[in-house]
mmCIF file of C-alpha atoms in Angstrom:
data_model
loop_
_atom_site.group_PDB
_atom_site.id
_atom_site.type_symbol
_atom_site.label_atom_id
_atom_site.label_comp_id
_atom_site.label_asym_id
_atom_site.label_seq_id
_atom_site.Cartn_x
_atom_site.Cartn_y
_atom_site.Cartn_z
ATOM 1 C CA MET A 252 64.437 77.776 94.569
ATOM 2 C CA ILE A 253 65.132 75.592 97.882
ATOM 3 C CA THR A 254 63.242 72.107 97.221
ATOM 4 C CA ASP A 255 61.671 70.476 100.166
ATOM 5 C CA SER A 256 64.071 67.435 99.753
ATOM 6 C CA LEU A 257 67.159 69.891 100.479
ATOM 7 C CA LYS A 258 65.673 71.306 103.429
ATOM 8 C CA GLN A 259 64.827 67.713 105.104
ATOM 9 C CA GLU A 260 68.156 66.445 104.426
ATOM 10 C CA PHE A 261 69.736 69.273 105.815
ATOM 11 C CA ILE A 262 67.533 68.995 109.018
ATOM 12 C CA HIS A 263 67.946 64.759 108.833
ATOM 13 C CA GLN A 264 71.824 65.480 109.202
ATOM 14 C CA LEU A 265 71.630 68.060 111.981
ATOM 15 C CA THR A 266 68.712 65.506 113.845
ATOM 16 C CA HIS A 267 71.235 62.864 113.718
ATOM 17 C CA ALA A 268 73.897 65.127 115.564
ATOM 18 C CA HIS A 269 71.899 64.802 118.396
ATOM 19 C CA THR A 270 72.535 61.393 119.414
ATOM 20 C CA ALA A 271 75.617 60.954 117.632
ATOM 21 C CA HIS A 272 77.417 63.952 118.782
ATOM 22 C CA ARG A 273 75.818 64.167 121.746
ATOM 23 C CA ILE A 274 74.552 67.737 121.387
ATOM 24 C CA PRO A 275 70.915 68.617 123.633
ATOM 25 C CA GLY A 276 69.914 71.365 121.048
ATOM 26 C CA ILE A 277 70.628 72.529 117.606
ATOM 27 C CA VAL A 278 69.614 75.559 115.320
ATOM 28 C CA ALA A 279 70.432 76.258 112.493
ATOM 29 C CA SER A 280 69.514 77.914 108.794
ATOM 30 C CA LEU A 281 70.423 78.444 105.252
ATOM 31 C CA PHE A 282 70.438 81.663 103.142
ATOM 32 C CA SER A 283 71.750 83.656 100.461
ATOM 33 C CA SER A 284 72.661 87.338 99.951
ATOM 34 C CA GLN A 285 69.208 87.956 99.190
ATOM 35 C CA GLN A 286 66.632 85.955 101.732
ATOM 36 C CA THR A 287 66.678 82.965 104.103
ATOM 37 C CA TYR A 288 65.862 79.658 102.874
ATOM 38 C CA PHE A 289 64.735 78.136 106.143
ATOM 39 C CA THR A 290 65.241 78.264 109.757
ATOM 40 C CA ILE A 291 65.138 75.093 112.004
ATOM 41 C CA ALA A 292 65.492 74.179 115.513
ATOM 42 C CA SER A 293 65.940 70.416 116.828
ATOM 43 C CA GLY A 294 66.470 69.164 120.366
ATOM 44 C CA LEU A 295 65.906 70.350 123.687
ATOM 45 C CA ARG A 296 67.445 73.385 125.738
ATOM 46 C CA HIS A 297 68.361 71.298 128.608
ATOM 47 C CA CYS A 298 70.185 67.230 128.203
ATOM 48 C CA LYS A 299 67.465 66.596 131.033
ATOM 49 C CA HIS A 300 64.293 68.410 130.530
ATOM 50 C CA SER A 301 61.547 68.360 128.039
ATOM 51 C CA ASP A 302 61.649 72.270 126.904
ATOM 52 C CA PRO A 303 62.431 72.135 123.052
ATOM 53 C CA VAL A 304 65.199 74.903 121.366
ATOM 54 C CA THR A 305 63.548 77.184 119.029
ATOM 55 C CA ILE A 306 64.239 79.512 116.786
ATOM 56 C CA ASN A 307 64.241 83.259 119.176
ATOM 57 C CA ASP A 308 66.448 81.371 121.866
ATOM 58 C CA GLN A 309 69.608 82.860 122.471
ATOM 59 C CA PHE A 310 72.571 81.004 122.395
ATOM 60 C CA ARG A 311 76.283 81.918 122.741
ATOM 61 C CA ILE A 312 78.569 82.341 119.755
ATOM 62 C CA GLY A 313 81.719 82.976 121.000
ATOM 63 C CA SER A 314 84.323 83.536 118.516
ATOM 64 C CA CYS A 315 81.695 84.415 115.963
ATOM 65 C CA GLY A 316 81.442 87.480 117.818
ATOM 66 C CA LYS A 317 84.612 88.535 116.203
ATOM 67 C CA ALA A 318 82.912 89.420 112.722
ATOM 68 C CA VAL A 319 80.700 91.180 115.005
ATOM 69 C CA THR A 320 83.775 93.516 116.460
ATOM 70 C CA GLY A 321 85.064 93.959 113.415
ATOM 71 C CA THR A 322 82.115 95.111 111.537
ATOM 72 C CA CYS A 323 81.710 97.579 114.063
ATOM 73 C CA ILE A 324 85.258 98.918 113.767
ATOM 74 C CA ALA A 325 84.527 99.294 110.007
ATOM 75 C CA SER A 326 81.370 101.058 110.087
ATOM 76 C CA LEU A 327 83.419 103.768 112.632
ATOM 77 C CA VAL A 328 86.390 103.616 109.614
ATOM 78 C CA GLU A 329 83.597 104.342 107.165
ATOM 79 C CA GLN A 330 82.377 107.507 109.415
ATOM 80 C CA GLY A 331 86.196 108.605 109.391
ATOM 81 C CA ILE A 332 86.465 108.260 113.062
ATOM 82 C CA LEU A 333 89.084 105.175 113.031
ATOM 83 C CA GLY A 334 91.495 104.107 110.535
ATOM 84 C CA TRP A 335 92.443 100.578 110.105
ATOM 85 C CA ASN A 336 96.214 101.738 108.984
ATOM 86 C CA GLN A 337 96.290 104.542 111.546
ATOM 87 C CA PRO A 338 99.310 103.644 113.906
ATOM 88 C CA PHE A 339 98.796 103.675 117.710
ATOM 89 C CA SER A 340 100.859 106.857 118.369
ATOM 90 C CA ASP A 341 98.829 108.745 116.374
ATOM 91 C CA LEU A 342 95.728 108.149 118.850
ATOM 92 C CA GLN A 343 97.916 108.202 122.234
ATOM 93 C CA SER A 344 96.839 111.600 122.897
ATOM 94 C CA LYS A 345 92.899 110.779 122.591
ATOM 95 C CA LEU A 346 93.624 107.760 125.084
ATOM 96 C CA ASP A 347 93.540 107.407 128.866
ATOM 97 C CA PHE A 348 96.113 104.559 129.056
ATOM 98 C CA GLU A 349 99.725 104.334 127.890
ATOM 99 C CA ILE A 350 100.531 102.376 124.724
ATOM 100 C CA PRO A 351 104.055 100.785 125.247
ATOM 101 C CA HIS A 352 107.211 101.496 122.913
ATOM 102 C CA ARG A 353 106.308 97.943 121.849
ATOM 103 C CA TYR A 354 102.997 98.725 120.132
ATOM 104 C CA GLN A 355 103.363 102.281 118.971
ATOM 105 C CA ASN A 356 103.157 101.180 115.174
ATOM 106 C CA ALA A 357 100.710 98.674 115.650
ATOM 107 C CA THR A 358 97.103 99.720 113.942
ATOM 108 C CA LEU A 359 93.757 98.655 114.214
ATOM 109 C CA ALA A 360 93.755 95.901 111.668
ATOM 110 C CA SER A 361 96.867 94.674 113.171
ATOM 111 C CA LEU A 362 94.770 93.801 116.516
ATOM 112 C CA LEU A 363 92.270 91.978 114.581
ATOM 113 C CA ASN A 364 93.665 90.069 112.048
ATOM 114 C CA HIS A 365 96.144 88.692 114.735
ATOM 115 C CA THR A 366 99.375 90.190 113.557
ATOM 116 C CA SER A 367 100.275 92.964 116.205
ATOM 117 C CA GLY A 368 102.295 90.518 118.292
ATOM 118 C CA LEU A 369 100.559 90.331 120.863
ATOM 119 C CA SER A 370 100.932 86.823 123.448
ATOM 120 C CA VAL A 371 98.452 84.040 122.841
ATOM 121 C CA MET A 372 96.425 83.914 125.471
ATOM 122 C CA LEU A 373 94.143 86.558 126.713
ATOM 123 C CA SER A 374 94.668 87.054 130.609
ATOM 124 C CA LEU A 375 91.674 87.506 132.275
ATOM 125 C CA LYS A 376 93.486 89.126 135.374
ATOM 126 C CA ASP A 377 90.869 91.335 137.075
ATOM 127 C CA ALA A 378 88.587 90.355 134.221
ATOM 128 C CA ASN A 379 86.108 88.864 136.488
ATOM 129 C CA ASP A 380 85.662 91.943 138.672
ATOM 130 C CA LYS A 381 81.988 93.183 138.746
ATOM 131 C CA ASN A 382 83.019 96.411 137.725
ATOM 132 C CA ARG A 383 85.526 95.439 134.794
ATOM 133 C CA TYR A 384 83.056 95.753 132.276
ATOM 134 C CA THR A 385 82.660 99.716 132.090
ATOM 135 C CA PRO A 386 85.095 101.531 129.689
ATOM 136 C CA GLU A 387 87.018 102.686 133.080
ATOM 137 C CA GLY A 388 87.026 99.112 134.329
ATOM 138 C CA ARG A 389 88.313 97.769 130.956
ATOM 139 C CA ILE A 390 91.297 99.719 130.629
ATOM 140 C CA LYS A 391 92.911 98.309 133.094
ATOM 141 C CA CYS A 392 92.316 94.842 131.365
ATOM 142 C CA THR A 393 93.889 96.407 128.497
ATOM 143 C CA GLU A 394 96.769 97.855 130.301
ATOM 144 C CA ASN A 395 97.515 94.496 131.881
ATOM 145 C CA LEU A 396 97.353 92.904 128.352
ATOM 146 C CA LEU A 397 99.552 95.282 126.353
ATOM 147 C CA HIS A 398 102.208 95.412 129.500
ATOM 148 C CA GLU A 399 102.252 90.913 129.231
ATOM 149 C CA HIS A 400 105.069 89.370 127.941
ATOM 150 C CA SER A 401 105.321 88.462 124.414
ATOM 151 C CA ASP A 402 107.605 86.134 122.233
ATOM 152 C CA TYR A 403 106.032 87.254 119.162
ATOM 153 C CA THR A 404 107.368 89.440 116.510
ATOM 154 C CA PRO A 405 104.889 92.047 114.782
ATOM 155 C CA GLY A 406 103.822 91.806 111.872
ATOM 156 C CA THR A 407 103.829 87.925 112.264
ATOM 157 C CA PHE A 408 100.222 85.415 112.870
ATOM 158 C CA ASN A 409 99.763 84.618 116.110
ATOM 159 C CA TYR A 410 96.173 84.475 116.978
ATOM 160 C CA SER A 411 95.383 86.244 120.103
ATOM 161 C CA ASN A 412 91.866 87.305 121.961
ATOM 162 C CA ALA A 413 93.922 90.279 123.538
ATOM 163 C CA GLY A 414 93.256 92.397 120.323
ATOM 164 C CA TYR A 415 89.638 92.339 120.014
ATOM 165 C CA LEU A 416 89.398 93.300 123.379
ATOM 166 C CA ILE A 417 91.854 96.225 122.842
ATOM 167 C CA ALA A 418 90.306 97.290 120.154
ATOM 168 C CA GLY A 419 87.164 97.196 121.800
ATOM 169 C CA THR A 420 88.595 99.911 124.142
ATOM 170 C CA ILE A 421 90.346 102.222 121.700
ATOM 171 C CA ALA A 422 86.965 102.334 120.032
ATOM 172 C CA GLU A 423 85.342 103.285 123.346
ATOM 173 C CA GLN A 424 88.147 106.059 124.580
ATOM 174 C CA ILE A 425 87.935 107.674 120.997
ATOM 175 C CA THR A 426 83.969 107.779 120.484
ATOM 176 C CA ARG A 427 83.431 108.191 124.565
ATOM 177 C CA THR A 428 80.900 105.347 123.838
ATOM 178 C CA ASP A 429 80.802 102.159 125.672
ATOM 179 C CA TRP A 430 80.919 98.916 123.392
ATOM 180 C CA PRO A 431 77.460 97.746 123.827
ATOM 181 C CA SER A 432 76.235 101.077 122.758
ATOM 182 C CA LEU A 433 78.755 101.107 119.446
ATOM 183 C CA ILE A 434 77.370 97.496 118.844
ATOM 184 C CA THR A 435 73.555 99.049 118.994
ATOM 185 C CA GLN A 436 74.539 102.052 117.213
ATOM 186 C CA ASN A 437 76.265 100.436 114.110
ATOM 187 C CA ILE A 438 74.951 97.567 113.664
ATOM 188 C CA LEU A 439 71.783 96.129 116.360
ATOM 189 C CA ALA A 440 69.570 99.014 115.822
ATOM 190 C CA PRO A 441 69.855 99.692 111.596
ATOM 191 C CA LEU A 442 69.293 95.482 110.803
ATOM 192 C CA GLN A 443 66.724 95.793 113.386
ATOM 193 C CA ILE A 444 68.114 92.646 115.535
ATOM 194 C CA THR A 445 69.188 92.405 119.154
ATOM 195 C CA THR A 446 71.479 90.409 120.899
ATOM 196 C CA SER A 447 72.577 89.710 124.475
ATOM 197 C CA ILE A 448 75.778 89.306 127.061
ATOM 198 C CA GLY A 449 76.400 86.469 129.343
ATOM 199 C CA GLU A 450 74.567 83.084 129.838
ATOM 200 C CA PRO A 451 71.420 83.079 128.293
ATOM 201 C CA THR A 452 70.070 81.841 131.208
ATOM 202 C CA LEU A 453 70.893 84.796 133.093
ATOM 203 C CA ILE A 454 68.323 86.320 130.712
ATOM 204 C CA SER A 455 65.375 84.132 131.199
ATOM 205 C CA LYS A 456 64.912 80.149 132.826
ATOM 206 C CA GLU A 457 63.322 79.752 129.415
ATOM 207 C CA GLN A 458 66.846 79.717 127.642
ATOM 208 C CA PRO A 459 69.347 77.139 126.143
ATOM 209 C CA HIS A 460 71.607 75.685 128.849
ATOM 210 C CA GLY A 461 75.106 75.248 127.970
ATOM 211 C CA HIS A 462 76.676 71.762 128.233
ATOM 212 C CA CYS A 463 80.475 69.879 128.669
ATOM 213 C CA PHE A 464 82.069 67.337 129.817
ATOM 214 C CA LEU A 465 82.125 66.495 133.642
ATOM 215 C CA ASP A 466 85.105 68.558 134.951
ATOM 216 C CA GLN A 467 85.973 70.262 131.874
ATOM 217 C CA GLN A 468 85.687 73.442 132.670
ATOM 218 C CA TYR A 469 88.648 72.658 135.718
ATOM 219 C CA ILE A 470 91.699 72.490 133.138
ATOM 220 C CA ASP A 471 92.590 74.032 129.907
ATOM 221 C CA ASN A 472 91.685 73.664 126.573
ATOM 222 C CA LYS A 473 94.697 71.525 125.055
ATOM 223 C CA LYS A 474 93.950 69.232 128.300
ATOM 224 C CA ALA A 475 90.373 69.378 127.476
ATOM 225 C CA LEU A 476 90.926 68.152 123.552
ATOM 226 C CA LYS A 477 91.955 65.345 124.873
ATOM 227 C CA MET A 478 89.270 64.001 127.252
ATOM 228 C CA PRO A 479 87.586 60.838 126.008
ATOM 229 C CA PHE A 480 84.293 61.251 124.108
ATOM 230 C CA ASP A 481 82.672 58.706 126.307
ATOM 231 C CA SER A 482 83.215 61.479 129.563
ATOM 232 C CA PRO A 483 79.730 62.304 130.929
ATOM 233 C CA VAL A 484 78.271 65.187 129.566
ATOM 234 C CA ILE A 485 76.610 67.613 131.964
ATOM 235 C CA ALA A 486 74.622 71.055 131.680
ATOM 236 C CA ILE A 487 76.799 73.745 133.287
ATOM 237 C CA THR A 488 73.753 75.749 135.072
ATOM 238 C CA ASP A 489 73.504 72.610 137.399
ATOM 239 C CA LEU A 490 76.618 73.463 138.960
ATOM 240 C CA PRO A 491 77.396 76.189 141.280
ATOM 241 C CA PRO A 492 77.819 79.936 139.505
ATOM 242 C CA HIS A 493 81.492 79.633 140.850
ATOM 243 C CA GLU A 494 82.468 76.546 139.576
ATOM 244 C CA ARG A 495 81.189 77.224 136.156
ATOM 245 C CA TYR A 496 83.303 78.577 133.195
ATOM 246 C CA PRO A 497 84.286 82.391 133.754
ATOM 247 C CA HIS A 498 82.881 84.399 130.982
ATOM 248 C CA PRO A 499 83.170 87.966 132.392
ATOM 249 C CA LEU A 500 81.792 91.062 130.554
ATOM 250 C CA SER A 501 85.004 92.603 130.103
ATOM 251 C CA ILE A 502 85.844 90.270 127.138
ATOM 252 C CA SER A 503 82.234 90.972 125.361
ATOM 253 C CA PRO A 504 84.786 91.967 121.767
ATOM 254 C CA ILE A 505 86.185 89.093 121.867
ATOM 255 C CA GLY A 506 83.042 87.235 121.445
ATOM 256 C CA ASN A 507 80.828 87.348 124.682
ATOM 257 C CA ILE A 508 77.914 87.266 122.895
ATOM 258 C CA ASN A 509 74.482 85.564 122.234
ATOM 259 C CA PHE A 510 72.387 85.784 118.833
ATOM 260 C CA SER A 511 69.353 83.465 118.195
ATOM 261 C CA VAL A 512 69.762 82.000 115.035
ATOM 262 C CA ILE A 513 67.080 84.028 113.285
ATOM 263 C CA ASP A 514 69.035 87.234 114.143
ATOM 264 C CA HIS A 515 72.004 85.884 113.630
ATOM 265 C CA THR A 516 71.228 84.957 110.018
ATOM 266 C CA VAL A 517 70.436 88.749 108.884
ATOM 267 C CA PHE A 518 73.833 89.683 110.151
ATOM 268 C CA LEU A 519 75.669 87.177 108.303
ATOM 269 C CA ARG A 520 73.426 88.028 105.235
ATOM 270 C CA GLU A 521 75.106 91.411 105.323
ATOM 271 C CA HIS A 522 78.202 90.117 104.994
ATOM 272 C CA LEU A 523 77.231 87.376 102.244
ATOM 273 C CA LYS A 524 75.582 90.699 100.531
ATOM 274 C CA GLY A 525 78.875 92.757 100.576
ATOM 275 C CA LEU A 526 80.634 89.696 99.244
ATOM 276 C CA VAL A 527 79.027 89.343 95.981
ATOM 277 C CA GLY A 528 79.103 93.220 95.755
ATOM 278 C CA ILE A 529 75.920 94.596 97.484
ATOM 279 C CA ASP A 530 76.023 97.664 99.769
ATOM 280 C CA GLY A 531 74.178 97.264 103.561
ATOM 281 C CA ILE A 532 74.988 99.013 106.482
ATOM 282 C CA LEU A 533 78.264 98.601 105.048
ATOM 283 C CA SER A 534 79.772 99.012 101.441
ATOM 284 C CA SER A 535 80.705 96.432 99.787
ATOM 285 C CA GLN A 536 83.968 97.253 100.001
ATOM 286 C CA SER A 537 84.338 97.318 103.375
ATOM 287 C CA ILE A 538 82.903 93.787 103.727
ATOM 288 C CA GLN A 539 85.249 92.645 101.316
ATOM 289 C CA ALA A 540 88.124 93.972 102.988
ATOM 290 C CA LEU A 541 86.847 92.278 106.281
ATOM 291 C CA HIS A 542 87.629 89.177 104.733
ATOM 292 C CA THR A 543 90.898 89.933 102.746
ATOM 293 C CA PRO A 544 93.864 88.790 104.994
ATOM 294 C CA PRO A 545 96.926 90.048 104.660
ATOM 295 C CA SER A 546 99.419 88.371 102.107
ATOM 296 C CA SER A 547 100.193 84.720 102.510
ATOM 297 C CA LEU A 548 98.142 84.268 105.613
ATOM 298 C CA PHE A 549 94.502 82.915 105.729
ATOM 299 C CA TYR A 550 92.540 85.069 108.632
ATOM 300 C CA ALA A 551 90.840 88.509 107.858
ATOM 301 C CA ILE A 552 88.904 90.313 110.405
ATOM 302 C CA GLY A 553 87.023 87.758 112.329
ATOM 303 C CA TRP A 554 87.221 85.429 109.087
ATOM 304 C CA ASN A 555 89.329 82.108 108.217
ATOM 305 C CA ILE A 556 89.454 82.612 104.247
ATOM 306 C CA HIS A 557 89.958 78.926 102.719
ATOM 307 C CA ASP A 558 89.828 76.542 100.183
ATOM 308 C CA LEU A 559 86.795 74.010 100.567
ATOM 309 C CA HIS A 560 86.510 71.610 98.035
ATOM 310 C CA GLY A 561 87.466 74.177 95.035
ATOM 311 C CA LEU A 562 85.458 76.949 96.489
ATOM 312 C CA GLN A 563 86.699 79.964 98.683
ATOM 313 C CA VAL A 564 84.958 80.308 101.530
ATOM 314 C CA SER A 565 84.493 82.409 104.774
ATOM 315 C CA GLY A 566 84.214 80.413 108.001
ATOM 316 C CA SER A 567 84.316 80.937 111.877
ATOM 317 C CA SER A 568 83.971 79.114 114.720
ATOM 318 C CA GLY A 569 82.950 80.155 117.880
ATOM 319 C CA TRP A 570 83.258 78.057 121.417
ATOM 320 C CA CYS A 571 83.143 79.342 124.509
ATOM 321 C CA GLY A 572 83.314 76.049 126.789
ATOM 322 C CA THR A 573 79.691 74.958 126.672
ATOM 323 C CA PHE A 574 78.323 76.309 123.428
ATOM 324 C CA TYR A 575 79.308 75.919 120.065
ATOM 325 C CA ALA A 576 78.373 78.027 116.973
ATOM 326 C CA TYR A 577 79.993 77.426 113.075
ATOM 327 C CA VAL A 578 79.284 79.495 109.977
ATOM 328 C CA LEU A 579 80.140 79.089 106.335
ATOM 329 C CA LEU A 580 79.838 81.694 103.681
ATOM 330 C CA CYS A 581 80.514 80.717 99.748
ATOM 331 C CA PRO A 582 79.913 84.081 97.958
ATOM 332 C CA SER A 583 80.584 82.470 94.277
ATOM 333 C CA LEU A 584 77.421 80.314 95.034
ATOM 334 C CA ASP A 585 75.819 83.029 96.979
ATOM 335 C CA PHE A 586 75.015 80.975 99.842
ATOM 336 C CA GLY A 587 75.369 80.578 103.246
ATOM 337 C CA PHE A 588 74.703 78.583 106.760
ATOM 338 C CA THR A 589 74.884 79.010 110.103
ATOM 339 C CA PHE A 590 74.351 76.332 113.359
ATOM 340 C CA LEU A 591 74.330 77.275 116.915
ATOM 341 C CA CYS A 592 74.375 74.450 119.654
ATOM 342 C CA ASN A 593 74.309 74.110 123.481
ATOM 343 C CA ALA A 594 77.474 71.802 124.057
ATOM 344 C CA GLY A 595 81.130 72.596 124.310
ATOM 345 C CA HIS A 596 82.535 69.423 124.642
ATOM 346 C CA THR A 597 85.291 68.055 121.765
ATOM 347 C CA GLN A 598 83.054 65.465 120.316
ATOM 348 C CA ALA A 599 80.467 68.233 119.893
ATOM 349 C CA CYS A 600 82.652 70.408 118.075
ATOM 350 C CA GLN A 601 84.593 68.306 116.271
ATOM 351 C CA GLY A 602 81.167 66.184 114.971
ATOM 352 C CA LEU A 603 79.444 69.798 114.321
ATOM 353 C CA ALA A 604 82.677 70.328 111.980
ATOM 354 C CA LEU A 605 82.169 67.248 110.103
ATOM 355 C CA GLU A 606 78.757 68.102 109.649
ATOM 356 C CA ALA A 607 79.309 71.186 108.343
ATOM 357 C CA GLU A 608 81.684 69.891 105.445
ATOM 358 C CA SER A 609 78.975 67.696 104.399
ATOM 359 C CA LEU A 610 75.904 69.904 104.843
ATOM 360 C CA PHE A 611 78.544 72.182 102.538
ATOM 361 C CA LEU A 612 78.918 69.628 100.130
ATOM 362 C CA LEU A 613 75.450 69.026 99.981
ATOM 363 C CA VAL A 614 74.194 72.827 99.087
ATOM 364 C CA ARG A 615 77.116 73.363 97.291
ATOM 365 C CA ASN A 616 76.039 70.452 94.635
ATOM 366 C CA TYR A 617 72.228 71.633 94.971
ATOM 367 C CA MET A 618 73.268 75.015 93.739
ATOM 368 C CA LYS A 619 75.550 73.896 90.757
ATOM 369 C CA ASN A 620 72.656 71.689 89.755
ATOM 370 C CA MET A 621 70.627 74.357 90.073
ATOM 371 C CA SER A 622 72.800 77.245 88.221
ATOM 372 C CA ILE A 623 73.318 74.057 85.441
ATOM 373 C CA HIS A 624 69.557 73.426 84.822
ATOM 374 C CA ALA A 625 69.129 77.821 84.535
ATOM 375 C CA LEU A 626 72.325 77.522 81.688
ATOM 376 C CA ASP A 627 70.348 74.634 80.304
ATOM 377 C CA HIS A 628 66.434 75.949 80.313
ATOM 378 C CA ALA A 629 67.947 79.799 78.969
ATOM 379 C CA SER A 630 69.780 78.304 76.073
ATOM 380 C CA GLU A 631 66.666 76.546 75.180
#
């Protein structure tokens, strides 16, 4: 049983983040494999407007969407349509694009755990073309990525967004089904949840606006990380469309999707269920495989697997310039939390990462105490 005091402390820490890290709005949830303990919303949709964020609002989740892509591919693997370790050379006859010799032995698993040897950055060449999200159009993006020069050796880790786009394209080609339909059929419909693509304000003006430092969108990520914390914060939607962050529809398998915190929690609970041995839309074995990195590495498929204060956790963070998302799952104590915010400047991202660790300790200690009390009562 989650006490009101824990909920209030959780709310207090996230509310504090508004002023401490200059974040207009945050939504969050705390959950177990069996239930959602609470879902909260705090703050504003726009830094200069009075509309509050709600738990039904859509937030961009950035690279937290890689877990969605991995889950969809895993479903196709369970159905026998794809294989994790099937070399691309075996798929060539079913694809409408050529796999270069360098990647003939690459696999879906290597694309999604970043060991395929692809180059470090996703080139957005051609990606902003209005037709580029059609399966036919995205083939061009995939071909460009496969033929880009790479200094990375297949089999070694190198975080590459390109692998997720290519995996999505391969899934489209093999199934002859577009990516949104694959996500709907294999994840959204079974869980009775929804998602959307692109800026949330394109869905409705009554949605969160993304925020960042002034002029942040004009510089690369490394320079953005060095911007002073006292830089002015703006709503990106106050700028003309051509001055905003480019998020072409073609990159959806990488993480260009939105969730409400309610629906995001439903999805995350499926992963926590699998981690504690409960079957859901996927078998627990398939979920556990998504959270098992290659030997000596830390990145599995959509998840960072690491030790946090003595407990193994699966974590994920997602940044897309003007929004930030953070997820932690702790299977040994059967809890997880997510929070989504409408700010993507460095101060917000780094600040929320620190808040996440503090919240983890808060909940971990609470759960451990609950377990001790349960054992004490059982022995009476």
